[in-house]
PDB file of C-alpha atoms in Angstrom:
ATOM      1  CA  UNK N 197       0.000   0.000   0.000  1.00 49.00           C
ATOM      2  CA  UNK N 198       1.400   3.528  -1.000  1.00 50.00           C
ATOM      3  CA  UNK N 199       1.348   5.936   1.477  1.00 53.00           C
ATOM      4  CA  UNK N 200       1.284  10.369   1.074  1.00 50.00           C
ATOM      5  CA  UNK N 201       2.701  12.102   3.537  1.00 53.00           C
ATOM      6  CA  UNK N 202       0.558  15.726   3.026  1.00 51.00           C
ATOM      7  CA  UNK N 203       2.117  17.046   5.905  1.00 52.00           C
ATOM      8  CA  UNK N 204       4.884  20.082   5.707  1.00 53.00           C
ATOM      9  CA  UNK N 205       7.980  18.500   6.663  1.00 55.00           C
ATOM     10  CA  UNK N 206       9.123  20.841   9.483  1.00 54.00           C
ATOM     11  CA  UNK N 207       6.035  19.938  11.004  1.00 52.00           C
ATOM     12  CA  UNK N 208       6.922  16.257  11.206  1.00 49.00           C
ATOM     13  CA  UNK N 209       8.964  15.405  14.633  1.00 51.00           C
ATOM     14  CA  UNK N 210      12.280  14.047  13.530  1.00 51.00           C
ATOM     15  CA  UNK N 211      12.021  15.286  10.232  1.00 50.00           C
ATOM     16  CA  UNK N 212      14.580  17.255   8.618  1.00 50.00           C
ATOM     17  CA  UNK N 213      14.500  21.484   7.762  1.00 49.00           C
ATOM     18  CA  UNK N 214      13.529  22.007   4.703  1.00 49.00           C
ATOM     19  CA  UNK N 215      15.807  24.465   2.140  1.00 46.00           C
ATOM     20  CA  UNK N 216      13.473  27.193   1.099  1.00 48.00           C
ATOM     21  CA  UNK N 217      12.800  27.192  -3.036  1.00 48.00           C
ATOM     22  CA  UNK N 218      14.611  30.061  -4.702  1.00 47.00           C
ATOM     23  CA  UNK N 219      12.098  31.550  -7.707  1.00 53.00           C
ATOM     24  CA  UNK N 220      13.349  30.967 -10.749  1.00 50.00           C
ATOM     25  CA  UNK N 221      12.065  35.001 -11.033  1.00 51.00           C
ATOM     26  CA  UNK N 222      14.381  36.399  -8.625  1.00 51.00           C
ATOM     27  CA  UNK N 223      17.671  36.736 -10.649  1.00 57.00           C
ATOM     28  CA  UNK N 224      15.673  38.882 -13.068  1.00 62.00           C
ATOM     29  CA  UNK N 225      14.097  41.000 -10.645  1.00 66.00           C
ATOM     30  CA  UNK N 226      17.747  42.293  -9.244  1.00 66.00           C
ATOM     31  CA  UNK N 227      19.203  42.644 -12.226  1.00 74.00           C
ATOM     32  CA  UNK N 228      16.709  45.017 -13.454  1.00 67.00           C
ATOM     33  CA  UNK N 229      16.895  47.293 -10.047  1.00 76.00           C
ATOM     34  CA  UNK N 230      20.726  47.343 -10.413  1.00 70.00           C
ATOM     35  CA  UNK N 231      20.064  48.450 -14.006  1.00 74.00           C
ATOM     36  CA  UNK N 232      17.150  50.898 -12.614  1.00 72.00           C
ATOM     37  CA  UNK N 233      19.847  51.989 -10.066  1.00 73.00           C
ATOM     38  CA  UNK N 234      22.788  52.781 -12.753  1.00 71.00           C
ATOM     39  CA  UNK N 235      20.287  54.707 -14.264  1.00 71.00           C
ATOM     40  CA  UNK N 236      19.238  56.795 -11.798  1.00 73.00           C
ATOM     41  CA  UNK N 237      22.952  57.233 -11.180  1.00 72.00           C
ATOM     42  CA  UNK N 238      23.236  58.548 -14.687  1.00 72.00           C
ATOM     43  CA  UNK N 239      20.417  60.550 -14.676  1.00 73.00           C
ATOM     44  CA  UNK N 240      21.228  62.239 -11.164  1.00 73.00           C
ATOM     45  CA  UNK N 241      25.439  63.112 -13.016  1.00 72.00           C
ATOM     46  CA  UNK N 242      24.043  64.294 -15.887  1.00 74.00           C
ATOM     47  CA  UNK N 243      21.385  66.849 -14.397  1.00 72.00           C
ATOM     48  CA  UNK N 244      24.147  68.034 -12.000  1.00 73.00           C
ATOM     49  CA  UNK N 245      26.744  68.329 -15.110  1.00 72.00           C
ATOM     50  CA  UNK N 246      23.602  70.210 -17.167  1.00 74.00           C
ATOM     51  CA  UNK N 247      23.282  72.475 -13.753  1.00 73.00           C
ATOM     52  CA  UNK N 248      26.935  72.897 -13.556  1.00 74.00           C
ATOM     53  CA  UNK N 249      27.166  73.699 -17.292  1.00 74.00           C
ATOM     54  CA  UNK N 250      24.132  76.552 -17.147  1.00 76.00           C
ATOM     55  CA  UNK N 251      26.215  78.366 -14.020  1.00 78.00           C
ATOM     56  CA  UNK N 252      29.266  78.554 -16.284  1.00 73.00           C
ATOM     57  CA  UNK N 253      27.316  80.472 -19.414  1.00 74.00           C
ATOM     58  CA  UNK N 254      25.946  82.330 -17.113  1.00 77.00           C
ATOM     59  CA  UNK N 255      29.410  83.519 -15.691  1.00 76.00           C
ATOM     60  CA  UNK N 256      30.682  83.430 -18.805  1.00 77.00           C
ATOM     61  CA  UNK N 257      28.563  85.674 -20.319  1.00 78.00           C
ATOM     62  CA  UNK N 258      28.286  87.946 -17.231  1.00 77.00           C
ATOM     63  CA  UNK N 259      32.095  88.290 -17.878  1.00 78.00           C
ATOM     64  CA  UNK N 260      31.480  88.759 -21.183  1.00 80.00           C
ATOM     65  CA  UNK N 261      29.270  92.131 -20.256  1.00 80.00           C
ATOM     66  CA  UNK N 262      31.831  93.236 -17.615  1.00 79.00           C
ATOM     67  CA  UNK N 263      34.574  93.459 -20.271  1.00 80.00           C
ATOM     68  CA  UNK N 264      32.398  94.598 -22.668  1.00 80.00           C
ATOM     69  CA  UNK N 265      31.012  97.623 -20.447  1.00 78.00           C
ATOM     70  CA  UNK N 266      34.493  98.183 -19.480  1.00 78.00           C
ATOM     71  CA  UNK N 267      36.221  98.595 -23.137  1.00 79.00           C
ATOM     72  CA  UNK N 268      33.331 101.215 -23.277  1.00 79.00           C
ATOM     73  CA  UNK N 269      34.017 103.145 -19.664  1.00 78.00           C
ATOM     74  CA  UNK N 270      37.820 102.899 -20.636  1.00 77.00           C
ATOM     75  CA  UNK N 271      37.016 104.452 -24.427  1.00 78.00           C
ATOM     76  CA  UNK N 272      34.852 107.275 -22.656  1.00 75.00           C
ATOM     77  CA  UNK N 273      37.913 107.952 -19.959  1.00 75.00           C
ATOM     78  CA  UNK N 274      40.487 107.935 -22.537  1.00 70.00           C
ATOM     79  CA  UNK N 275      38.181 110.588 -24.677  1.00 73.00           C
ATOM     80  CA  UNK N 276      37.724 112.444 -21.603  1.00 71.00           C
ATOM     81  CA  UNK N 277      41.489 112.530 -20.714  1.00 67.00           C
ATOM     82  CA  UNK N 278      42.121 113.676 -24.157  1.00 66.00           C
ATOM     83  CA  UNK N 279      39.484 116.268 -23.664  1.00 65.00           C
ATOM     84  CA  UNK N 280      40.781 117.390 -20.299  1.00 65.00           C
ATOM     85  CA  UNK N 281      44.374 117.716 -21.655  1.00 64.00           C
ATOM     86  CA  UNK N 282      42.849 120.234 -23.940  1.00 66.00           C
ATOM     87  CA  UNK N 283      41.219 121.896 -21.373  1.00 66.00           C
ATOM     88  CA  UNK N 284      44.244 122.159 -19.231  1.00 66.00           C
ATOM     89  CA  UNK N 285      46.345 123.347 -22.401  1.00 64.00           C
ATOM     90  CA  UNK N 286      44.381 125.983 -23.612  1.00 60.00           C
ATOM     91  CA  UNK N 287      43.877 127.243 -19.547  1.00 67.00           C
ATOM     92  CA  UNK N 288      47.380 127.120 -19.486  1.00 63.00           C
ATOM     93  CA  UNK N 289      47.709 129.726 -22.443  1.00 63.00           C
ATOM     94  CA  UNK N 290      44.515 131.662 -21.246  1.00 64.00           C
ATOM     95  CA  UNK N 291      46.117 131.987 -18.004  1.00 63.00           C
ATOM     96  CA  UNK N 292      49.509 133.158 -19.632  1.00 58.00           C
ATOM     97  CA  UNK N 293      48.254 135.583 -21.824  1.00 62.00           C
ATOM     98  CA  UNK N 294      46.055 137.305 -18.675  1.00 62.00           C
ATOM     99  CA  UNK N 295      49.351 137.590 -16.868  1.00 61.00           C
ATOM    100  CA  UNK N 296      50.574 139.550 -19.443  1.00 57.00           C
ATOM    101  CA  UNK N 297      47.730 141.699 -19.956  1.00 59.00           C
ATOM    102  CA  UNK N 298      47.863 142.436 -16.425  1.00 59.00           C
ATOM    103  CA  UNK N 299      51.616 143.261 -16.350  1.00 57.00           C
ATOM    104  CA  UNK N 300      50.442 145.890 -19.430  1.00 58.00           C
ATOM    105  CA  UNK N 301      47.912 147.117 -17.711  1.00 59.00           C
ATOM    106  CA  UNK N 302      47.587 146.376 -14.399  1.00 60.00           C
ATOM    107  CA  UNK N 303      44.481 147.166 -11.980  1.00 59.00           C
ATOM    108  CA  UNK N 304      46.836 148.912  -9.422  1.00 58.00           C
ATOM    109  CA  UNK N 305      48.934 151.225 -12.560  1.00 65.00           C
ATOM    110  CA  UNK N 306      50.028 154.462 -11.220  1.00 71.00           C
ATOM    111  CA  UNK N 307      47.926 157.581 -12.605  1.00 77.00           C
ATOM    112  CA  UNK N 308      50.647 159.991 -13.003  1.00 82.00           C
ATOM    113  CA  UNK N 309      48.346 163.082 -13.370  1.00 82.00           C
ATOM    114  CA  UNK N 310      46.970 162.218 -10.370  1.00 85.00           C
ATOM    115  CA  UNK N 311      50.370 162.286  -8.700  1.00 88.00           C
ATOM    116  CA  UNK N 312      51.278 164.964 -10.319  1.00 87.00           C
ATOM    117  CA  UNK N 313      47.924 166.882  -8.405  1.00 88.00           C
ATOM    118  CA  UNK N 314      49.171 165.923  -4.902  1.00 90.00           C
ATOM    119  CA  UNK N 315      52.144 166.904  -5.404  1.00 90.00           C
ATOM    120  CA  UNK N 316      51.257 170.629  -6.185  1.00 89.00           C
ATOM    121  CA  UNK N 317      49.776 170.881  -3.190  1.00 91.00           C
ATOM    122  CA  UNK N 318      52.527 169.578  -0.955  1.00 93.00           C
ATOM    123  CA  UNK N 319      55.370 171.411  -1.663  1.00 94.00           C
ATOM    124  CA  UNK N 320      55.905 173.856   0.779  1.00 93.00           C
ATOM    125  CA  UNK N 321      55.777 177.637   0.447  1.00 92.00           C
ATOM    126  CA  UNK N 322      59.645 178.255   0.303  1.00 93.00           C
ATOM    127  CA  UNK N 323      60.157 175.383  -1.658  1.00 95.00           C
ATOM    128  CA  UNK N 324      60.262 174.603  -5.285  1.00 94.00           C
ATOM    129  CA  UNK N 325      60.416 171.954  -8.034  1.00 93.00           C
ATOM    130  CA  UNK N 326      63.279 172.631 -10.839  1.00 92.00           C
ATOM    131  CA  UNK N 327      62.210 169.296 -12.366  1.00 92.00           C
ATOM    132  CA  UNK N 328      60.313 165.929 -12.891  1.00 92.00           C
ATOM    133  CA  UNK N 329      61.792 162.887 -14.229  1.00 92.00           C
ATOM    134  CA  UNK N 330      60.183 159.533 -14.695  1.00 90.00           C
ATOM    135  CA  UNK N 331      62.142 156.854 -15.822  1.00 91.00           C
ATOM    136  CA  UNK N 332      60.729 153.178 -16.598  1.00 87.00           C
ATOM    137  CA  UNK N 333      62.528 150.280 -15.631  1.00 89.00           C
ATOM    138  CA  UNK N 334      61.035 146.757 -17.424  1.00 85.00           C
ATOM    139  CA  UNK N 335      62.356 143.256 -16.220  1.00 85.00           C
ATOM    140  CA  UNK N 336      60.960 140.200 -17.970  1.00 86.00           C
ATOM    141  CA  UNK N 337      60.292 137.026 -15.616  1.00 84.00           C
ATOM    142  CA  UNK N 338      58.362 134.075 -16.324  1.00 86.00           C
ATOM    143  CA  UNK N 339      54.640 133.824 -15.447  1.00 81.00           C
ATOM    144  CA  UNK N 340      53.167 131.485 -12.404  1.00 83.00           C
ATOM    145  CA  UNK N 341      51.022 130.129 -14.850  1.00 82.00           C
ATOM    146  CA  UNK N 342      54.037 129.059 -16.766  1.00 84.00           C
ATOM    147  CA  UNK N 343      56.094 127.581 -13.895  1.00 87.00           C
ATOM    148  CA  UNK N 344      53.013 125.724 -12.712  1.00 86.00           C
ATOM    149  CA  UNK N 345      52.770 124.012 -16.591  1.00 84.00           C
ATOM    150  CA  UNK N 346      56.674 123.157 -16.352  1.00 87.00           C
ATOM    151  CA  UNK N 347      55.987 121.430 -12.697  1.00 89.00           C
ATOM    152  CA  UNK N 348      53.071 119.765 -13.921  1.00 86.00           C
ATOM    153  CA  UNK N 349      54.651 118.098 -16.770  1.00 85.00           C
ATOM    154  CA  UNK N 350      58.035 117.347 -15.071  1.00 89.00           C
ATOM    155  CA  UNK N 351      55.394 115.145 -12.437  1.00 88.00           C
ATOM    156  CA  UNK N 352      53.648 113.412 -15.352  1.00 85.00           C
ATOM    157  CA  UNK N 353      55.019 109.809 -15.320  1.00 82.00           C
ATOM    158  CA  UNK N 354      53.243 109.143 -18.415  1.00 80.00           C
ATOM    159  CA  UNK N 355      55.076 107.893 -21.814  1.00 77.00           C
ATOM    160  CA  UNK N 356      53.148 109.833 -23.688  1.00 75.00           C
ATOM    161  CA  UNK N 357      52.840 113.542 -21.982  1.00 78.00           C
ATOM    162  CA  UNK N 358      54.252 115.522 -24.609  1.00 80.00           C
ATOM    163  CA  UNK N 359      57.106 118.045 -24.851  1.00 84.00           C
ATOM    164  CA  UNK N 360      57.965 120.244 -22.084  1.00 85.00           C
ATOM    165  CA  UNK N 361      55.732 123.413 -22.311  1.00 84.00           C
ATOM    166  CA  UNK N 362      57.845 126.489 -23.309  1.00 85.00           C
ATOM    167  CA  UNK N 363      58.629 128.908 -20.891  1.00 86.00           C
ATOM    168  CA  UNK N 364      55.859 132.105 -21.275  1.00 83.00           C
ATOM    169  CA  UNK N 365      57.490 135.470 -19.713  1.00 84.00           C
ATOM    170  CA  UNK N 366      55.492 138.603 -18.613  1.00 81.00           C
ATOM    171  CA  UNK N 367      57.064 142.105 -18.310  1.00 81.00           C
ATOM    172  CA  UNK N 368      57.164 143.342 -14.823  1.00 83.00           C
ATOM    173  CA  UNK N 369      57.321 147.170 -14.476  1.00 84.00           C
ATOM    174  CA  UNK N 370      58.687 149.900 -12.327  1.00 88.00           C
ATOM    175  CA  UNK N 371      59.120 153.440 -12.746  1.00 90.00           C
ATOM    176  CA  UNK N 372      61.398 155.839 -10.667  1.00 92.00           C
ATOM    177  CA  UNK N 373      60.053 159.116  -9.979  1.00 93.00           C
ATOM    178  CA  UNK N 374      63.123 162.055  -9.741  1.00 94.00           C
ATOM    179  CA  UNK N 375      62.258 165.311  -7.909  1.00 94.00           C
ATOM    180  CA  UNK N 376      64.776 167.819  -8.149  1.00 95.00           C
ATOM    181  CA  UNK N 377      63.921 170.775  -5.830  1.00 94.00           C
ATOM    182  CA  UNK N 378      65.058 174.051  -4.234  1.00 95.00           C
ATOM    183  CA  UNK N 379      64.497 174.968  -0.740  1.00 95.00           C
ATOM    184  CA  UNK N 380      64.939 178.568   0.199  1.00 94.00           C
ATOM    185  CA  UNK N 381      65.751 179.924   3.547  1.00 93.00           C
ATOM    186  CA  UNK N 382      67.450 183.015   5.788  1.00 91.00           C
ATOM    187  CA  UNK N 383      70.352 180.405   6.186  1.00 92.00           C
ATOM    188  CA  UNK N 384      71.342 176.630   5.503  1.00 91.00           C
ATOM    189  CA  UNK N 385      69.474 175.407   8.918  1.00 92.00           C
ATOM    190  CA  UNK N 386      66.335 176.882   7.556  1.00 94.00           C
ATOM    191  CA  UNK N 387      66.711 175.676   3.454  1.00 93.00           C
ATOM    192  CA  UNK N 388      67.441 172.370   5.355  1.00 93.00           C
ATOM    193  CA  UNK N 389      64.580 172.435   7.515  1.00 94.00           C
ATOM    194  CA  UNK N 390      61.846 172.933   4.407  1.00 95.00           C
ATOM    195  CA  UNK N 391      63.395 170.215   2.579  1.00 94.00           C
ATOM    196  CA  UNK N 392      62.644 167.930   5.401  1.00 94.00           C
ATOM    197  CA  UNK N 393      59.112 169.151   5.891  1.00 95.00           C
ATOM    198  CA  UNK N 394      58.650 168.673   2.133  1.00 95.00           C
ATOM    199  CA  UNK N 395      59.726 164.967   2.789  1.00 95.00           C
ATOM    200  CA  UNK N 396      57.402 164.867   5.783  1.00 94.00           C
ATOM    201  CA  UNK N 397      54.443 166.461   3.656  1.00 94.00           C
ATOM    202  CA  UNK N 398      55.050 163.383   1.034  1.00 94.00           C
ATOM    203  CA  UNK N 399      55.409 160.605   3.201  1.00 93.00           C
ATOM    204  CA  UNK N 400      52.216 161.792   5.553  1.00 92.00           C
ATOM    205  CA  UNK N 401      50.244 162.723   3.229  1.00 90.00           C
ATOM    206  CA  UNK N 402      46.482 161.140   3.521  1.00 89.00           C
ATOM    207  CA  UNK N 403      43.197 162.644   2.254  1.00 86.00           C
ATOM    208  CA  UNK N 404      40.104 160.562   1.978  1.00 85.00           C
ATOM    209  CA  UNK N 405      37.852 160.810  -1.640  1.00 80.00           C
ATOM    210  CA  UNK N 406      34.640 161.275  -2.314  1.00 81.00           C
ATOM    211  CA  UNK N 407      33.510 157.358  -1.531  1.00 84.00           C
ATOM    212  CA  UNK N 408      35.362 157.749   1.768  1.00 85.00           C
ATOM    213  CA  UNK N 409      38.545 155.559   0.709  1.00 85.00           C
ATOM    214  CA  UNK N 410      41.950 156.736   2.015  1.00 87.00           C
ATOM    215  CA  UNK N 411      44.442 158.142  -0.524  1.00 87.00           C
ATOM    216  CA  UNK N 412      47.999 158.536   0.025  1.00 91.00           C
ATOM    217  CA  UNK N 413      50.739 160.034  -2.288  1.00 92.00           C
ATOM    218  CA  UNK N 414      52.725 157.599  -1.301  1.00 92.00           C
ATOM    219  CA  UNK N 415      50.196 154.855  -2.706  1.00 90.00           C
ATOM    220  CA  UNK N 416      52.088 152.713  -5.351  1.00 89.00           C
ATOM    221  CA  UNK N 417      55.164 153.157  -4.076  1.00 91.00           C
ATOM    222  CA  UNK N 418      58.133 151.633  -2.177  1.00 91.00           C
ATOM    223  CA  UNK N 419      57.849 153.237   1.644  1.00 87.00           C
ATOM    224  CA  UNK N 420      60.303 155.393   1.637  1.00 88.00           C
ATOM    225  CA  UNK N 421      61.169 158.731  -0.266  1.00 91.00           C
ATOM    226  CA  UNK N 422      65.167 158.336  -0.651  1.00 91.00           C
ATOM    227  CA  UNK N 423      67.558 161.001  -0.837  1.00 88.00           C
ATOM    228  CA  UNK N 424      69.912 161.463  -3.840  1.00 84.00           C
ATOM    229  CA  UNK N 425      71.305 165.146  -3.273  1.00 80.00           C
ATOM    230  CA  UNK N 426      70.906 167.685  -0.868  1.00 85.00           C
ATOM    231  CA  UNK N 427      73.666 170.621  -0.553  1.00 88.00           C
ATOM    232  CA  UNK N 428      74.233 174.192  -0.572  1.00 88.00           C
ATOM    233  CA  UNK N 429      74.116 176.184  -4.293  1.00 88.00           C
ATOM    234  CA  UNK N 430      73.601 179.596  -5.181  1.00 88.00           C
ATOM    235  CA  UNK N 431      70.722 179.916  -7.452  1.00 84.00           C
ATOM    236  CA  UNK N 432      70.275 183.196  -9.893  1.00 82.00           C
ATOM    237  CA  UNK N 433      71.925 185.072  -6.813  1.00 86.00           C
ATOM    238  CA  UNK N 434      69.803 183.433  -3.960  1.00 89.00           C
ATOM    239  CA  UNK N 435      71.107 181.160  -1.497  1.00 92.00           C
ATOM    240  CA  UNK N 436      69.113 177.474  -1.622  1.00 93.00           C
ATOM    241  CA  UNK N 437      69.235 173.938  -0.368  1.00 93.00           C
ATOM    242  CA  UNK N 438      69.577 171.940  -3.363  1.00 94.00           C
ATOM    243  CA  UNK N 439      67.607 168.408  -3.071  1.00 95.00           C
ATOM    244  CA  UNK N 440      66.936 165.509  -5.407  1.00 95.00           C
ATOM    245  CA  UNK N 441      64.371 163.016  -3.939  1.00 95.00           C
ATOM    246  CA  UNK N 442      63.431 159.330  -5.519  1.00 95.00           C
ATOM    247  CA  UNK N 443      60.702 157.282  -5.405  1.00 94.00           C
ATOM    248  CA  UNK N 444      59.964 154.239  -7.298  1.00 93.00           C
ATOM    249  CA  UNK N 445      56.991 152.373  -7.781  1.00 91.00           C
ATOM    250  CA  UNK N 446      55.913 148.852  -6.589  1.00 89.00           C
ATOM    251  CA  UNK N 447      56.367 146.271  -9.454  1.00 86.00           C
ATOM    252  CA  UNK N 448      52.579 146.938 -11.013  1.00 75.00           C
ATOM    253  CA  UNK N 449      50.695 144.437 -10.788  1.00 58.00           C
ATOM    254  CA  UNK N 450      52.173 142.396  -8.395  1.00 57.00           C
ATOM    255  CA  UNK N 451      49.462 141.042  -6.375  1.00 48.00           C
ATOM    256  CA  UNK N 452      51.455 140.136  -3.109  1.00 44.00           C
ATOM    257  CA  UNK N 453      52.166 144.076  -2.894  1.00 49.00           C
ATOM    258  CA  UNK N 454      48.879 145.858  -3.128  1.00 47.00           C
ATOM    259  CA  UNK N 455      48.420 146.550  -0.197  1.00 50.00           C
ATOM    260  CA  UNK N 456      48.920 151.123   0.428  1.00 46.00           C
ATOM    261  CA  UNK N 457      52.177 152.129   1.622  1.00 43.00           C
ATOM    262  CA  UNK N 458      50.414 152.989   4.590  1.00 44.00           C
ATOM    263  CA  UNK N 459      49.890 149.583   5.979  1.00 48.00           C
ATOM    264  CA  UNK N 460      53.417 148.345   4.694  1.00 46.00           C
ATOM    265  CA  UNK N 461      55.339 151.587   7.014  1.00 44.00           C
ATOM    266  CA  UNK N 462      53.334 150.272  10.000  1.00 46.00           C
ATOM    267  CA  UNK N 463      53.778 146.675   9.450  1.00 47.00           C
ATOM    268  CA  UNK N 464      57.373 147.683   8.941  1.00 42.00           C
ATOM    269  CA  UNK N 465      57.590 149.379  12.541  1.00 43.00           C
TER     270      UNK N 465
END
């Protein structure tokens, strides 16, 4: 008689453990995750790589702006440069030539007829004037304007600052004022002592004009009236003190020396 066991093995006392089956399915099903995994793998490198490629092109071309804005600044400095060279030149030359014009006619000239009315009514009763002599005295130095240029350009490092400017030279003028006088007198004491108050009536002199501004004579000139000659002559018969005075002028239009003659004897003291 054949006998079936139905029963499950394990479940038989004494019997032996029994090897679970292996599906014939299962190789398939992890080769195709490890496939599904490579994939992913792929996918994930080449998004990243994509990624990684947009953030260059985007530098890239945000470099590509930043040179190309900054050919353009550096074309608009360079015009400008070249611009503000011309500027400077033609300053430098407008600047020169209104030196000059000021040294030809400057703002603080001396008005001889006006001078010339003081002085009438400062001589002195018992004194008189034999003669008036002006004599002009012209120096030529250079112009600030012109020494500034020369600095400028001996400072600029650049290759390609030009040649030296040329040296620009203004005329600076003085005049020297000659008074030869007579002083009369009972005696050489007295003929001495008119010339003296004619020196005192010159240096002191100070009237105010019509807008209330002090005047001196000795306005526009160096502070002091110098002495040239002073002795004893005989004159048609009559015994006089002969004098010679001079006076020059301030270098017109100097600015550092405007200021009257008044301020530069006290600041003298």
């Amino acid at each position: 008689m054949i006998q079936i066991n139905l029963l499950d093995p394990a479940q038989v006392k004494g019997g032996r453990k029994s090897i679970a089956a292996i599906p014939s399915g299962a190789s398939g099903a992890g080769s195709f995750i490890v496939a599904a995994a490579v994939v992913l793998a792929l996918g994930l490198n080449l998004a990243l790589g994509w990624s990684a490629w947009q953030r260059v092109a985007v530098s890239q071309a945000a470099c590509a702006r930043v040179k190309s804005d900054y050919k353009r600044v550096q074309a608009e400095i360079d015009a400008k440069t070249k611009d503000a060279d011309q500027v400077r030149k033609f300053r430098e030359v407008v600047a020169n030539q209104m030196d000059v014009l000021r040294s030809l006619d400057p703002p603080d000239r001396i008005l001889w007829s006006q001078k010339v009315n003081m002085l009438a009514s400062l001589i002195p009763a018992a004194v008189f004037i034999d003669e008036v002599r002006i004599n002009e005295d012209v120096q030529m130095v250079e112009t600030d304007a012109s020494k500034t240029a020369i600095d400028n350009w001996k400072k600029n490092t650049k290759s390609n600052k030009g040649p030296q400017p040329k040296q620009v030279f203004r005329p600076v003028i003085r005049y020297h004022m000659v008074l030869v006088g007579l002083a009369m007198g009972k005696d050489n004491i007295e003929q001495f002592n008119n010339v003296m108050a004619f020196h005192r009536a010159l240096t002191g002199h100070r009237t105010v004009d019509a807008a209330g501004h002090a005047q001196r004579f000795m306005d526009g000139f160096e502070s002091d009236v110098k002495f040239d000659v002073i002795k004893g002559e005989v004159y048609e018969e009559v015994p006089v003190n002969k004098f010679v005075f001079k006076l020059t002028t301030l270098p017109l239009g100097d600015e550092a020396k405007k200021k009257p003659a008044e301020a530069r004897v006290a600041s003298a003291r």
